[in-house]
Amino acid sequence: MRDHDVQPSMLTRRGVLGGMGIASLALLSAPASAQETVDLDVPGGPSMRMVTTSYPQKGRMILQRSSPPWLETPFEVFDQGVFTPNNQHYVSWHWANFPADIDVDSFRLNVRGQVNQILSLSLKDVLHGLPRVDIAAVNQCAGNSRIYAVPRVAGAQWADGSMSNAIWTGVRLKDVLDRAGVKAGAVQVRFGGLDDPAMEGAPKFLKSLTIDHARDREVMIAFAMNGEQLPLLNGFPLRLVVPGWCGVYWVKMLNDIEVLDHPDTNYWTATGYRVPDTPYNTVKPGETGFKMVPVTRNAPRSFITNIGNGDSVPAATPALARGIAFGGDCGVARVDLSIDGGKSWQPAQLGADHGTYGFRQWQTQFTLPAGGAHTLMVRCTNTKNVAQPGFRIWNPAGYMFNTIETTHVVAAKG
Amino acid sequence: MLRAVLPIVTVLGFALLAYPGEAASITTLKSLKLDVPTSDTMFPAGPESDAINNNCLACHSADHVLNQPSLSREAWQEVVNKMITAYKAPVSPDDAKAIVDYLVRTKGTS
């Protein structure tokens, strides 16, 4: 059953190298053993990942899976600004069957189902026939930080880099739906892309939104990120952008919009991507008897980006902590830093607001009173007055983790 | 991975953004024809490695599995069941058992 359909042209040395596991490295000759790796610092491992530059239009990325690609944004990128460069925006595909050859003249976006007028829009129609909008928004996988779940759970072993922020440019989904004319009785809108399952009978990747959400004027069809066309692996030529919601809804290579008069029953909408219907989606390992609901909105998160675990910080001297935060499904109200393991908190200064759903930079001075080990913590409170919790969130699939982050440092006498 | 944090006097102000985040004036898109890397890495040889190589690599590369944590037999059984029921991997019952045995042997918790 192994897939023998891989095109010979893809089996380049580069491509094959990119797919090797860490364990294989020992078998390679000198040039390949110089391969850069990153330590994700996870108890129980495996902690080491290769850093790859082999994927088209992508720079240095952490290789979580060769195919279908899971490429994680290296964490140091988040210290360089609030907008993630396109060539380091994280990549995640469910199925490997997506085209690498896309002709912009023949591509069509179809709108069908419960509409008065079926549409087949060219990219020219999308770029020039509808009002254009921009929005800054974080695209975060629901499984971001899953590798740090305690106990560990199966799934993409993302560290903290399956999130990226961009200015998205495109057209409102509402304007496209209005052009087609949504019929009375429409309840959901289902989105599909050019990717197809590898197995016959397997569920094509589709996600749906309620008709009201689809027409909220924020959900958009993006044709540009940070002023440039989307990289292939981030969904060229069109991608759904659902501000404030998990990345799974942001359907890539979007070419099919179907207005439904009934709730979507496809696997990805009706069964996959479920969390416990409990506060913070958290349960105890082994606990049963809770209802499962779909992942939807992002939750507030914040990170220190200029100080890492194990770093040395001068004692009794003012130092700078800096990082990023996002409110989740709304803006950032405040970010607080603790240097005593969460006993007391000091407010951080917020950087420029580039948009409700984007990253917000923060910084503050702090002074560690004495030498030795210290614990830094950072907490975001969003504009709905929801703060990151101090307890460890856990659920069976490792979704929606937003516990306060902790950084262990050592204060050194100057 | 020790790094020293610089005192405040040497690090002032917010890191300014490389990306201006301006409204895009993009007017046309350019066709793409690219190669996306794949992987032909097989699972480490050993008892039942044929079963996992023959059944699992059609949909995903081996590193998907090799990067997973160590899990209990029950958890691995659940993963294999999900591949068969949710993702329609055509795996025979004998092969499913062999795959779980391979996973428990190479990435089990006991």
Short mmCIF file of C-alpha atoms in Angstrom, two decimals:
data_model
loop_
_atom_site.label_atom_id
_atom_site.label_comp_id
_atom_site.label_asym_id
_atom_site.label_seq_id
_atom_site.Cartn_x
_atom_site.Cartn_y
_atom_site.Cartn_z
CA MET A 1 0.00 0.00 0.00
CA ARG A 2 3.01 2.23 0.06
CA ASP A 3 2.57 5.20 -2.24
CA HIS A 4 4.60 4.62 -5.37
CA ASP A 5 3.16 7.63 -7.13
CA VAL A 6 5.86 10.01 -6.00
CA GLN A 7 7.21 11.79 -9.06
CA PRO A 8 10.85 10.94 -9.72
CA SER A 9 11.68 14.64 -9.95
CA MET A 10 10.77 15.00 -6.28
CA LEU A 11 13.26 12.41 -5.18
CA THR A 12 16.10 14.85 -5.21
CA ARG A 13 18.91 14.44 -2.73
CA ARG A 14 17.67 17.59 -1.05
CA GLY A 15 14.16 16.28 -0.75
CA VAL A 16 15.23 12.94 0.58
CA LEU A 17 17.59 14.49 3.08
CA GLY A 18 14.81 16.70 4.30
CA GLY A 19 12.79 13.64 5.14
CA MET A 20 15.33 11.78 7.22
CA GLY A 21 14.86 11.30 10.89
CA ILE A 22 17.44 12.29 13.46
CA ALA A 23 18.32 8.65 13.94
CA SER A 24 19.43 8.44 10.33
CA LEU A 25 21.93 11.22 10.70
CA ALA A 26 24.62 8.99 12.14
CA LEU A 27 24.59 6.98 8.92
CA LEU A 28 25.31 9.95 6.73
CA SER A 29 28.57 11.33 5.50
CA ALA A 30 30.13 14.54 6.73
CA PRO A 31 28.17 17.19 4.75
CA ALA A 32 24.82 15.85 5.87
CA SER A 33 25.84 15.38 9.49
CA ALA A 34 26.41 19.13 9.57
CA GLN A 35 22.61 19.37 9.43
CA GLU A 36 21.35 21.96 11.91
CA THR A 37 19.12 20.67 14.69
CA VAL A 38 17.03 22.30 17.40
CA ASP A 39 16.32 21.01 20.92
CA LEU A 40 12.66 21.50 21.83
CA ASP A 41 13.49 20.81 25.46
CA VAL A 42 10.73 18.33 26.21
CA PRO A 43 10.94 15.79 29.04
CA GLY A 44 10.66 12.25 27.71
CA GLY A 45 11.62 13.31 24.17
CA PRO A 46 12.15 12.98 21.37
CA SER A 47 13.38 16.55 21.73
CA MET A 48 15.63 17.01 18.72
CA ARG A 49 14.34 18.12 15.35
CA MET A 50 16.10 18.95 12.14
CA VAL A 51 16.03 22.49 10.85
CA THR A 52 15.21 22.45 7.16
CA THR A 53 15.62 24.95 4.35
CA SER A 54 14.48 22.46 1.69
CA TYR A 55 10.87 23.52 1.29
CA PRO A 56 9.98 25.91 -1.55
CA GLN A 57 9.52 29.56 -0.59
CA LYS A 58 10.36 28.74 3.05
CA GLY A 59 13.42 29.73 5.03
CA ARG A 60 14.75 28.00 8.16
CA MET A 61 11.92 25.89 9.57
CA ILE A 62 11.72 23.17 12.22
CA LEU A 63 10.91 19.89 10.47
CA GLN A 64 8.10 18.22 12.41
CA ARG A 65 6.95 16.01 9.53
CA SER A 66 8.27 15.72 5.97
CA SER A 67 5.00 14.75 4.30
CA PRO A 68 2.36 16.06 4.46
CA PRO A 69 4.51 18.96 5.64
CA TRP A 70 4.44 20.15 9.22
CA LEU A 71 6.97 22.99 9.42
CA GLU A 72 7.26 24.94 12.64
CA THR A 73 8.38 28.57 13.00
CA PRO A 74 11.65 28.70 14.98
CA PHE A 75 10.88 30.50 18.24
CA GLU A 76 13.55 33.20 17.86
CA VAL A 77 11.55 34.59 14.93
CA PHE A 78 8.96 35.86 17.43
CA ASP A 79 11.53 38.18 19.00
CA GLN A 80 12.14 39.94 15.70
CA GLY A 81 8.77 41.68 15.39
CA VAL A 82 5.05 41.07 15.46
CA PHE A 83 4.69 40.07 11.81
CA THR A 84 6.09 36.64 10.99
CA PRO A 85 8.02 36.71 7.69
CA ASN A 86 6.15 34.76 5.01
CA ASN A 87 9.09 32.43 4.53
CA GLN A 88 8.90 31.43 8.20
CA HIS A 89 5.10 31.34 8.63
CA TYR A 90 4.34 27.84 9.95
CA VAL A 91 3.00 25.16 7.60
CA SER A 92 0.51 22.37 8.31
CA TRP A 93 -1.28 20.08 5.86
CA HIS A 94 -3.65 17.19 6.57
CA TRP A 95 -3.25 15.40 3.22
CA ALA A 96 -0.15 15.21 1.01
CA ASN A 97 -2.10 15.40 -2.23
CA PHE A 98 -2.06 19.08 -3.06
CA PRO A 99 -0.80 20.62 -6.28
CA ALA A 100 2.61 22.25 -6.50
CA ASP A 101 1.79 23.65 -9.93
CA ILE A 102 -0.95 26.29 -9.92
CA ASP A 103 -1.90 28.30 -12.99
CA VAL A 104 -3.41 31.62 -12.05
CA ASP A 105 -5.35 31.96 -15.31
CA SER A 106 -7.26 28.69 -15.05
CA PHE A 107 -7.81 28.68 -11.26
CA ARG A 108 -11.46 29.17 -10.26
CA LEU A 109 -13.17 29.76 -6.92
CA ASN A 110 -16.61 28.16 -7.05
CA VAL A 111 -19.56 29.22 -4.94
CA ARG A 112 -22.50 26.82 -4.98
CA GLY A 113 -25.23 25.20 -2.91
CA GLN A 114 -28.04 27.29 -1.42
CA VAL A 115 -27.38 30.33 -3.60
CA ASN A 116 -29.38 32.15 -6.25
CA GLN A 117 -26.45 32.29 -8.64
CA ILE A 118 -23.61 29.77 -8.84
CA LEU A 119 -20.29 31.60 -9.18
CA SER A 120 -17.03 30.56 -10.79
CA LEU A 121 -14.66 33.40 -9.98
CA SER A 122 -11.29 33.86 -11.63
CA LEU A 123 -8.43 35.33 -9.63
CA LYS A 124 -8.88 38.53 -11.64
CA ASP A 125 -12.51 38.64 -10.46
CA VAL A 126 -11.34 38.26 -6.85
CA LEU A 127 -8.50 40.79 -7.06
CA HIS A 128 -10.32 43.41 -9.09
CA GLY A 129 -14.05 42.80 -8.80
CA LEU A 130 -14.65 43.16 -5.08
CA PRO A 131 -13.76 45.63 -2.31
CA ARG A 132 -10.36 44.91 -0.77
CA VAL A 133 -9.70 44.63 2.97
CA ASP A 134 -6.65 44.14 5.22
CA ILE A 135 -6.52 42.58 8.67
CA ALA A 136 -3.71 41.58 11.01
CA ALA A 137 -4.43 38.17 12.49
CA VAL A 138 -2.61 35.32 14.19
CA ASN A 139 -2.96 31.95 12.51
CA GLN A 140 -2.49 29.43 15.33
CA CYS A 141 -2.92 25.67 15.11
CA ALA A 142 -5.30 24.31 17.76
CA GLY A 143 -2.49 21.93 18.73
CA ASN A 144 0.16 24.61 19.28
CA SER A 145 2.41 23.61 22.25
CA ARG A 146 1.04 20.02 22.27
CA ILE A 147 4.57 18.66 22.82
CA TYR A 148 4.48 20.13 26.34
CA ALA A 149 1.27 18.29 27.39
CA VAL A 150 1.66 16.39 30.68
CA PRO A 151 1.05 13.51 30.23
CA ARG A 152 2.06 13.50 26.58
CA VAL A 153 -0.54 12.93 23.86
CA ALA A 154 -0.38 11.77 20.24
CA GLY A 155 -0.61 14.28 17.41
CA ALA A 156 1.64 16.85 15.77
CA GLN A 157 4.35 17.46 18.36
CA TRP A 158 4.37 21.23 18.00
CA ALA A 159 6.43 23.29 20.39
CA ASP A 160 5.30 26.94 20.54
CA GLY A 161 5.82 27.71 16.86
CA SER A 162 2.64 26.56 15.14
CA MET A 163 1.48 30.16 15.27
CA SER A 164 2.29 33.04 12.96
CA ASN A 165 1.00 36.55 12.42
CA ALA A 166 0.47 38.37 9.14
CA ILE A 167 -1.37 41.24 7.54
CA TRP A 168 -3.85 39.46 5.32
CA THR A 169 -5.20 41.18 2.23
CA GLY A 170 -8.23 39.93 0.39
CA VAL A 171 -11.98 40.26 0.03
CA ARG A 172 -14.76 39.77 2.52
CA LEU A 173 -16.43 36.39 2.42
CA LYS A 174 -19.72 38.28 2.90
CA ASP A 175 -19.22 40.19 -0.34
CA VAL A 176 -18.65 36.95 -2.26
CA LEU A 177 -21.71 35.33 -0.65
CA ASP A 178 -23.80 38.40 -1.38
CA ARG A 179 -22.80 38.28 -5.02
CA ALA A 180 -24.03 34.68 -5.20
CA GLY A 181 -27.15 35.54 -3.17
CA VAL A 182 -27.64 33.26 -0.16
CA LYS A 183 -31.08 31.60 -0.13
CA ALA A 184 -33.33 31.58 2.90
CA GLY A 185 -32.74 28.42 4.93
CA ALA A 186 -28.93 28.47 4.61
CA VAL A 187 -27.38 27.39 7.92
CA GLN A 188 -23.68 26.76 7.27
CA VAL A 189 -21.02 27.47 4.69
CA ARG A 190 -18.49 24.74 3.91
CA PHE A 191 -15.02 25.39 2.57
CA GLY A 192 -12.74 23.09 0.56
CA GLY A 193 -9.36 23.45 -1.10
CA LEU A 194 -7.28 21.78 -3.79
CA ASP A 195 -5.91 19.16 -1.37
CA ASP A 196 -7.28 15.62 -1.59
CA PRO A 197 -6.96 12.55 0.62
CA ALA A 198 -4.32 9.96 -0.19
CA MET A 199 -6.79 7.09 0.40
CA GLU A 200 -9.99 6.34 -1.42
CA GLY A 201 -12.94 6.86 0.87
CA ALA A 202 -10.94 9.01 3.30
CA PRO A 203 -12.56 12.30 4.28
CA LYS A 204 -11.59 15.27 2.14
CA PHE A 205 -10.44 18.14 4.34
CA LEU A 206 -13.42 20.49 4.70
CA LYS A 207 -14.45 22.92 7.42
CA SER A 208 -17.68 24.83 7.93
CA LEU A 209 -18.80 28.01 9.63
CA THR A 210 -22.30 29.08 10.54
CA ILE A 211 -23.94 31.36 7.99
CA ASP A 212 -23.90 34.25 10.47
CA HIS A 213 -20.19 33.85 11.18
CA ALA A 214 -19.48 33.58 7.43
CA ARG A 215 -21.26 36.91 6.90
CA ASP A 216 -19.73 38.78 9.86
CA ARG A 217 -17.59 40.97 7.55
CA GLU A 218 -14.38 39.83 9.26
CA VAL A 219 -14.02 36.39 7.70
CA MET A 220 -12.16 36.93 4.46
CA ILE A 221 -10.65 35.27 1.43
CA ALA A 222 -7.00 36.30 1.41
CA PHE A 223 -4.78 36.52 -1.67
CA ALA A 224 -1.85 38.23 0.04
CA MET A 225 0.16 38.00 3.27
CA ASN A 226 2.35 40.91 4.30
CA GLY A 227 1.91 42.48 0.89
CA GLU A 228 2.93 39.47 -1.19
CA GLN A 229 1.06 36.56 -2.73
CA LEU A 230 0.77 33.56 -0.40
CA PRO A 231 3.54 30.97 -0.44
CA LEU A 232 2.30 27.71 -1.97
CA LEU A 233 2.57 25.90 1.36
CA ASN A 234 0.51 28.58 3.12
CA GLY A 235 -2.36 28.16 0.67
CA PHE A 236 -1.62 29.91 -2.63
CA PRO A 237 -3.57 31.35 -4.35
CA LEU A 238 -6.49 31.87 -1.90
CA ARG A 239 -6.92 31.10 1.76
CA LEU A 240 -9.83 31.55 4.12
CA VAL A 241 -8.91 33.80 7.06
CA VAL A 242 -11.09 33.46 10.15
CA PRO A 243 -9.79 36.14 12.54
CA GLY A 244 -9.66 34.97 16.16
CA TRP A 245 -10.36 31.35 15.29
CA CYS A 246 -8.01 28.35 15.17
CA GLY A 247 -5.96 27.74 12.04
CA VAL A 248 -7.89 24.59 11.14
CA TYR A 249 -10.67 26.84 9.82
CA TRP A 250 -8.28 28.77 7.59
CA VAL A 251 -8.75 26.50 4.55
CA LYS A 252 -5.78 26.69 2.18
CA MET A 253 -5.89 26.68 -1.64
CA LEU A 254 -9.57 27.57 -1.20
CA ASN A 255 -11.48 26.77 -4.40
CA ASP A 256 -14.90 25.62 -3.23
CA ILE A 257 -17.52 27.38 -1.11
CA GLU A 258 -20.74 25.48 -0.56
CA VAL A 259 -23.71 27.03 1.20
CA LEU A 260 -25.56 24.30 3.12
CA ASP A 261 -29.19 24.12 4.27
CA HIS A 262 -28.25 21.56 6.94
CA PRO A 263 -25.44 21.15 9.48
CA ASP A 264 -22.26 19.80 7.89
CA THR A 265 -21.73 16.10 8.64
CA ASN A 266 -18.23 15.70 7.17
CA TYR A 267 -15.58 14.22 9.49
CA TRP A 268 -13.49 17.38 9.97
CA THR A 269 -16.47 19.48 10.99
CA ALA A 270 -18.66 16.93 12.77
CA THR A 271 -16.09 14.66 14.46
CA GLY A 272 -12.48 15.87 14.34
CA TYR A 273 -10.84 18.66 16.36
CA ARG A 274 -12.83 18.14 19.59
CA VAL A 275 -12.17 19.45 23.10
CA PRO A 276 -13.96 18.85 26.40
CA ASP A 277 -16.82 21.25 27.00
CA THR A 278 -15.31 22.35 30.32
CA PRO A 279 -13.82 25.66 31.49
CA TYR A 280 -10.48 26.15 29.66
CA ASN A 281 -11.25 22.85 27.85
CA THR A 282 -9.30 21.12 30.59
CA VAL A 283 -9.90 17.71 32.21
CA LYS A 284 -7.91 15.31 34.36
CA PRO A 285 -6.12 12.51 32.51
CA GLY A 286 -8.38 9.46 32.58
CA GLU A 287 -11.48 11.50 33.43
CA THR A 288 -14.62 10.58 31.47
CA GLY A 289 -18.21 11.72 31.16
CA PHE A 290 -17.70 15.15 29.64
CA LYS A 291 -19.21 16.37 26.39
CA MET A 292 -16.89 17.07 23.44
CA VAL A 293 -17.27 20.23 21.35
CA PRO A 294 -15.39 21.62 18.33
CA VAL A 295 -12.33 23.83 18.77
CA THR A 296 -13.32 27.32 17.71
CA ARG A 297 -11.88 30.55 19.13
CA ASN A 298 -8.29 31.23 20.11
CA ALA A 299 -7.53 31.94 23.76
CA PRO A 300 -5.13 34.60 25.11
CA ARG A 301 -1.43 33.76 25.14
CA SER A 302 1.86 35.52 25.82
CA PHE A 303 5.52 34.61 25.58
CA ILE A 304 8.85 36.04 26.64
CA THR A 305 10.89 36.09 23.44
CA ASN A 306 14.26 37.55 24.50
CA ILE A 307 15.01 35.27 27.45
CA GLY A 308 15.00 31.48 27.29
CA ASN A 309 15.03 28.65 29.81
CA GLY A 310 18.42 28.37 31.46
CA ASP A 311 19.55 31.86 30.47
CA SER A 312 21.69 33.90 32.80
CA VAL A 313 20.38 37.33 33.89
CA PRO A 314 22.48 39.84 35.87
CA ALA A 315 21.44 40.07 39.54
CA ALA A 316 20.57 43.42 41.17
CA THR A 317 20.72 45.15 37.78
CA PRO A 318 17.72 46.28 35.71
CA ALA A 319 17.14 43.98 32.75
CA LEU A 320 14.62 43.98 29.94
CA ALA A 321 11.98 41.33 29.30
CA ARG A 322 10.29 41.51 25.94
CA GLY A 323 7.82 39.38 24.06
CA ILE A 324 4.58 38.96 22.21
CA ALA A 325 1.00 38.45 23.27
CA PHE A 326 -2.33 37.97 21.58
CA GLY A 327 -5.82 38.15 22.99
CA GLY A 328 -7.20 35.17 21.08
CA ASP A 329 -10.66 36.09 19.85
CA CYS A 330 -10.26 39.76 20.86
CA GLY A 331 -7.54 42.27 21.65
CA VAL A 332 -4.87 42.40 24.35
CA ALA A 333 -5.92 44.44 27.41
CA ARG A 334 -2.75 43.93 29.46
CA VAL A 335 0.33 41.83 29.91
CA ASP A 336 1.90 41.23 33.33
CA LEU A 337 5.27 39.82 34.29
CA SER A 338 6.10 37.92 37.47
CA ILE A 339 9.68 37.36 38.60
CA ASP A 340 8.75 35.41 41.73
CA GLY A 341 6.98 32.39 40.30
CA GLY A 342 3.54 34.04 40.13
CA LYS A 343 3.29 35.51 43.66
CA SER A 344 3.32 39.11 42.43
CA TRP A 345 2.84 40.67 39.01
CA GLN A 346 4.01 43.87 37.39
CA PRO A 347 2.38 45.43 34.30
CA ALA A 348 4.29 45.48 31.04
CA GLN A 349 4.23 48.30 28.51
CA LEU A 350 2.38 47.37 25.32
CA GLY A 351 3.77 48.12 21.87
CA ALA A 352 1.82 49.47 18.90
CA ASP A 353 -1.60 47.98 18.23
CA HIS A 354 -1.51 46.63 14.65
CA GLY A 355 -4.93 45.02 14.88
CA THR A 356 -7.24 43.25 17.32
CA TYR A 357 -6.33 39.72 16.27
CA GLY A 358 -2.60 40.14 15.74
CA PHE A 359 0.43 39.80 17.97
CA ARG A 360 1.12 42.73 20.27
CA GLN A 361 4.64 43.34 21.47
CA TRP A 362 5.22 44.01 25.18
CA GLN A 363 8.25 44.88 27.29
CA THR A 364 9.13 45.73 30.85
CA GLN A 365 12.16 46.23 33.06
CA PHE A 366 12.77 43.91 35.95
CA THR A 367 15.47 43.44 38.55
CA LEU A 368 16.24 40.07 40.08
CA PRO A 369 17.06 40.80 43.71
CA ALA A 370 19.71 38.18 44.35
CA GLY A 371 21.79 35.53 42.64
CA GLY A 372 20.46 32.03 42.06
CA ALA A 373 17.47 30.44 40.36
CA HIS A 374 14.42 32.54 39.51
CA THR A 375 11.16 31.87 37.70
CA LEU A 376 9.77 34.38 35.22
CA MET A 377 6.13 34.16 34.15
CA VAL A 378 4.12 36.19 31.69
CA ARG A 379 0.33 36.52 31.59
CA CYS A 380 -1.96 38.07 29.00
CA THR A 381 -5.42 39.37 29.88
CA ASN A 382 -7.61 40.03 26.86
CA THR A 383 -10.20 42.75 26.27
CA LYS A 384 -12.97 40.33 27.30
CA ASN A 385 -11.16 40.21 30.67
CA VAL A 386 -10.10 36.60 30.16
CA ALA A 387 -6.63 35.90 31.55
CA GLN A 388 -4.34 32.94 30.91
CA PRO A 389 -4.77 30.39 33.71
CA GLY A 390 -1.99 29.40 36.10
CA PHE A 391 -2.93 25.71 36.18
CA ARG A 392 -1.83 23.25 33.50
CA ILE A 393 -4.47 22.80 30.83
CA TRP A 394 -4.78 19.20 29.60
CA ASN A 395 -7.17 17.41 27.29
CA PRO A 396 -6.90 14.10 25.38
CA ALA A 397 -5.97 15.62 22.01
CA GLY A 398 -3.71 18.39 23.34
CA TYR A 399 -5.71 21.31 21.96
CA MET A 400 -6.05 24.94 23.06
CA PHE A 401 -3.19 25.05 25.56
CA ASN A 402 -2.85 28.57 26.95
CA THR A 403 -1.44 28.10 30.44
CA ILE A 404 0.82 30.93 31.67
CA GLU A 405 4.34 30.35 30.33
CA THR A 406 7.22 29.87 32.75
CA THR A 407 10.90 30.63 32.08
CA HIS A 408 13.59 29.45 34.49
CA VAL A 409 16.62 31.73 34.68
CA VAL A 410 19.74 32.07 36.79
CA ALA A 411 20.69 35.44 38.24
CA ALA A 412 24.42 36.01 38.10
CA LYS A 413 26.27 38.57 40.20
CA GLY A 414 27.96 41.11 37.97
CA MET B 1 21.92 26.50 25.88
CA LEU B 2 23.05 29.28 28.12
CA ARG B 3 22.60 32.79 26.93
CA ALA B 4 23.35 35.92 28.81
CA VAL B 5 20.67 38.57 29.05
CA LEU B 6 22.01 42.04 28.49
CA PRO B 7 21.41 44.71 31.10
CA ILE B 8 18.70 47.23 30.26
CA VAL B 9 21.08 49.98 29.21
CA THR B 10 22.10 48.10 26.09
CA VAL B 11 18.58 47.11 24.96
CA LEU B 12 16.25 50.03 24.53
CA GLY B 13 12.85 50.32 22.98
CA PHE B 14 10.70 47.89 21.07
CA ALA B 15 12.29 45.79 18.39
CA LEU B 16 11.04 47.42 15.24
CA LEU B 17 9.34 45.41 12.63
CA ALA B 18 10.98 44.21 9.49
CA TYR B 19 7.51 44.03 7.94
CA PRO B 20 5.67 47.28 7.53
CA GLY B 21 2.30 45.58 7.41
CA GLU B 22 1.00 48.01 4.82
CA ALA B 23 -2.13 47.47 2.81
CA ALA B 24 -1.11 45.39 -0.14
CA SER B 25 -1.19 47.08 -3.50
CA ILE B 26 -0.77 43.70 -5.17
CA THR B 27 -2.56 43.65 -8.52
CA THR B 28 -1.71 40.29 -10.06
CA LEU B 29 -0.70 36.85 -8.88
CA LYS B 30 2.04 34.82 -10.52
CA SER B 31 1.61 31.13 -11.33
CA LEU B 32 3.72 28.73 -9.30
CA LYS B 33 5.42 25.53 -10.32
CA LEU B 34 7.45 24.16 -7.43
CA ASP B 35 8.76 20.91 -6.02
CA VAL B 36 7.66 19.96 -2.53
CA PRO B 37 10.10 17.56 -0.85
CA THR B 38 8.92 14.09 0.08
CA SER B 39 10.63 11.42 2.11
CA ASP B 40 11.54 7.83 1.35
CA THR B 41 12.78 7.06 4.85
CA MET B 42 11.58 3.69 6.14
CA PHE B 43 10.95 2.69 9.75
CA PRO B 44 13.95 1.20 11.56
CA ALA B 45 14.08 -2.51 10.74
CA GLY B 46 12.96 -5.04 13.32
CA PRO B 47 10.03 -7.32 14.17
CA GLU B 48 6.88 -6.13 12.36
CA SER B 49 8.63 -3.28 10.54
CA ASP B 50 7.22 -4.65 7.25
CA ALA B 51 3.69 -4.09 8.54
CA ILE B 52 4.27 -0.47 9.49
CA ASN B 53 6.27 0.26 6.30
CA ASN B 54 3.63 -1.32 4.07
CA ASN B 55 0.60 0.30 5.68
CA CYS B 56 1.53 3.69 7.07
CA LEU B 57 3.76 5.46 4.54
CA ALA B 58 1.08 5.97 1.88
CA CYS B 59 -0.41 8.86 3.83
CA HIS B 60 2.48 10.23 5.91
CA SER B 61 6.24 10.02 6.22
CA ALA B 62 7.91 7.95 8.94
CA ASP B 63 9.03 11.02 10.88
CA HIS B 64 5.36 11.65 11.77
CA VAL B 65 5.61 8.55 13.97
CA LEU B 66 9.27 8.80 14.99
CA ASN B 67 8.64 12.27 16.48
CA GLN B 68 5.73 11.04 18.65
CA PRO B 69 6.24 10.57 22.39
CA SER B 70 6.37 7.18 24.07
CA LEU B 71 2.78 6.05 24.63
CA SER B 72 0.97 3.17 26.29
CA ARG B 73 -0.32 0.18 24.32
CA GLU B 74 -3.86 1.53 24.75
CA ALA B 75 -2.87 4.90 23.33
CA TRP B 76 -1.10 3.33 20.32
CA GLN B 77 -4.09 1.07 19.73
CA GLU B 78 -6.29 4.17 19.70
CA VAL B 79 -4.00 5.90 17.19
CA VAL B 80 -4.06 2.89 14.83
CA ASN B 81 -7.85 2.58 15.20
CA LYS B 82 -8.23 6.25 14.27
CA MET B 83 -6.13 5.79 11.14
CA ILE B 84 -8.41 2.93 10.09
CA THR B 85 -11.82 4.28 11.06
CA ALA B 86 -11.46 8.04 10.61
CA TYR B 87 -8.85 8.20 7.85
CA LYS B 88 -9.83 4.95 6.07
CA ALA B 89 -6.38 3.36 6.04
CA PRO B 90 -7.03 -0.12 4.55
CA VAL B 91 -5.16 -2.11 7.22
CA SER B 92 -5.97 -5.77 7.83
CA PRO B 93 -6.65 -6.82 11.44
CA ASP B 94 -3.42 -8.86 11.47
CA ASP B 95 -1.39 -5.91 10.24
CA ALA B 96 -3.08 -3.56 12.72
CA LYS B 97 -1.99 -5.82 15.56
CA ALA B 98 1.54 -6.02 14.13
CA ILE B 99 1.73 -2.22 13.83
CA VAL B 100 0.62 -1.74 17.43
CA ASP B 101 3.23 -4.30 18.53
CA TYR B 102 5.94 -2.44 16.59
CA LEU B 103 4.93 0.88 18.13
CA VAL B 104 4.80 -0.53 21.65
CA ARG B 105 8.21 -2.16 21.19
CA THR B 106 9.89 0.96 19.77
CA LYS B 107 7.88 3.76 21.42
CA GLY B 108 6.10 2.20 24.37
CA THR B 109 5.98 3.48 27.93
CA SER B 110 6.91 0.36 29.89
#
